[in-house]
């Protein structure tokens, strides 16, 4: 199942090409939103587990995900592929974000723009593309400054201490070697700095010398926590086409780092612990893919992927010594910790696309995956089977089964020794820390797409997943760095309804999705959880914290060309029934993820006018209104498994841009 987004669809969304990449994906079916700061997206009841590809090459993961690193400006086309994936897709299996970039060979030229508006937003950007002989190139860069980098923990219009500065640069180069081969190179770099927003009025805590503070002696609105994220990746690809054989071989590398710095006094005062945490991830790998057209009925595909990762984690945690009741017994002191984790992932696949008849296609195959790391050693053979039946020229049905093997993200696995903090204000209720395991699952998917009239189509898709060692992750403690853990069992199921209509310059779409995601029995990283919650989840199914029962998106746009330029107007809406939070049972005990935050919807409007300034030269003026009704809505309320703070969605914002293209 795939959902297509092109450049025109991006321009018909709030903030257009200046929107965060995660905001673009929110308009696809089955995706529930979460914190935009680290690009959290939940597709079909999964936490992340998305695979990103650019020009058919897998991007190795970073610590903070791709929500902030990628820029819609360099996207020529985007497909979100979900369901029962064929054998060529492994590693991350909730879905594939497949991006094809712009190319200077087919769209030479460039431009620059200045975008700004509410919350101190200022975003200059540029792009340029062209060719010289056999070499073509495309370069895109931007700088973002605003005062709402991380979701506001209060319902106020403006957050306190929430400024962010983000820089991005992407380049794509292609050199044609001969009539059947070429070399492509991609390089991307990003740097993001965040202030962690504050919640005023937090209650008094304990002083750094172990003595109680006087009330109001420290203001929580003046805390100074910060996070710095850097990402760099490069890919070089050789492509060859020789008759019935197509071949692609790629080498890639990535460096990613996150550094959280606490308020050294304030964090001790309010939390009893101040953690300075730095993680660095270096990865490199190879990917080879080949397809061979055997005859009119069979196309064979085969491939291999190798990915090696190394993660270093450095922390300096300032804590108090405490007695058995948790009361400080002396002055604060610092515990330093350093650990290094390694992970090696390898996979091979073979599949056949068999056109049994002009209307029936069978795609079958298998892949074998191996995961070896500092904490886990596993492998699995995974069969895949998919049918596509074109019942009529207007009706297409599909059904499939996939066995999945999903290794844990090495960068999200804790490497510290839990017992080191026994007898301190950072002690866990339990020292049990079983290693995180790879998830193994069976996935079933079936659906139908129907063309009701020219330009008018609808689709219905249902899915069911049952998992062993269901992977999940969350934010524990004060840092904005995820930690991974497993449920012994997991089950996720749901249904999606999509519809779209296009005629002339008018287009509209609607996506509705229902999802249920549950897990039972935490079997790794148990020290992260309260003993009572651990006991409850051992014998009860609970909803996953990112489960959202109902998710919807829809919009309409109109675009018309005139002799002097063109005009574009749009309106769209997002709906969520609410992510999970904790609830209270009748006996007063806590029910992890037993409730939901209130449902919400946001309405967005925008318009863009372009003016011709000569041949292939345009001025563009754009206006966007995000959250038109100034809806006050919670994404999180601070409770739930792996939820460390409340988060409110952005209040009403007015944004505008002026751009020039040539």
PDB file of C-alpha atoms in Angstrom, residues 2 41 46 91 203 217 224 256 370 376 455 464 570 607 621:
ATOM      1  CA  UNK A   2       1.513   3.336  -0.986  1.00  0.00           C
ATOM      2  CA  UNK A  41       5.582   9.847  14.135  1.00  0.00           C
ATOM      3  CA  UNK A  46       4.173   1.695  15.909  1.00  0.00           C
ATOM      4  CA  UNK A  91      15.459  -3.461   9.144  1.00  0.00           C
ATOM      5  CA  UNK A 203       6.965  22.722  43.906  1.00  0.00           C
ATOM      6  CA  UNK A 217      13.756  30.249  46.701  1.00  0.00           C
ATOM      7  CA  UNK A 224      18.228  26.453  31.805  1.00  0.00           C
ATOM      8  CA  UNK A 256      25.053  11.644  14.683  1.00  0.00           C
ATOM      9  CA  UNK A 370      21.324 -11.248  11.243  1.00  0.00           C
ATOM     10  CA  UNK A 376      22.015  -9.276  21.548  1.00  0.00           C
ATOM     11  CA  UNK A 455     -10.113  11.675 -10.839  1.00  0.00           C
ATOM     12  CA  UNK A 464      -3.145  -7.177  11.823  1.00  0.00           C
ATOM     13  CA  UNK A 570      -5.780  25.636   0.395  1.00  0.00           C
ATOM     14  CA  UNK A 607      -2.726  31.193  -0.127  1.00  0.00           C
ATOM     15  CA  UNK A 621       4.247  35.614  -1.971  1.00  0.00           C
TER      16      UNK A 621
END
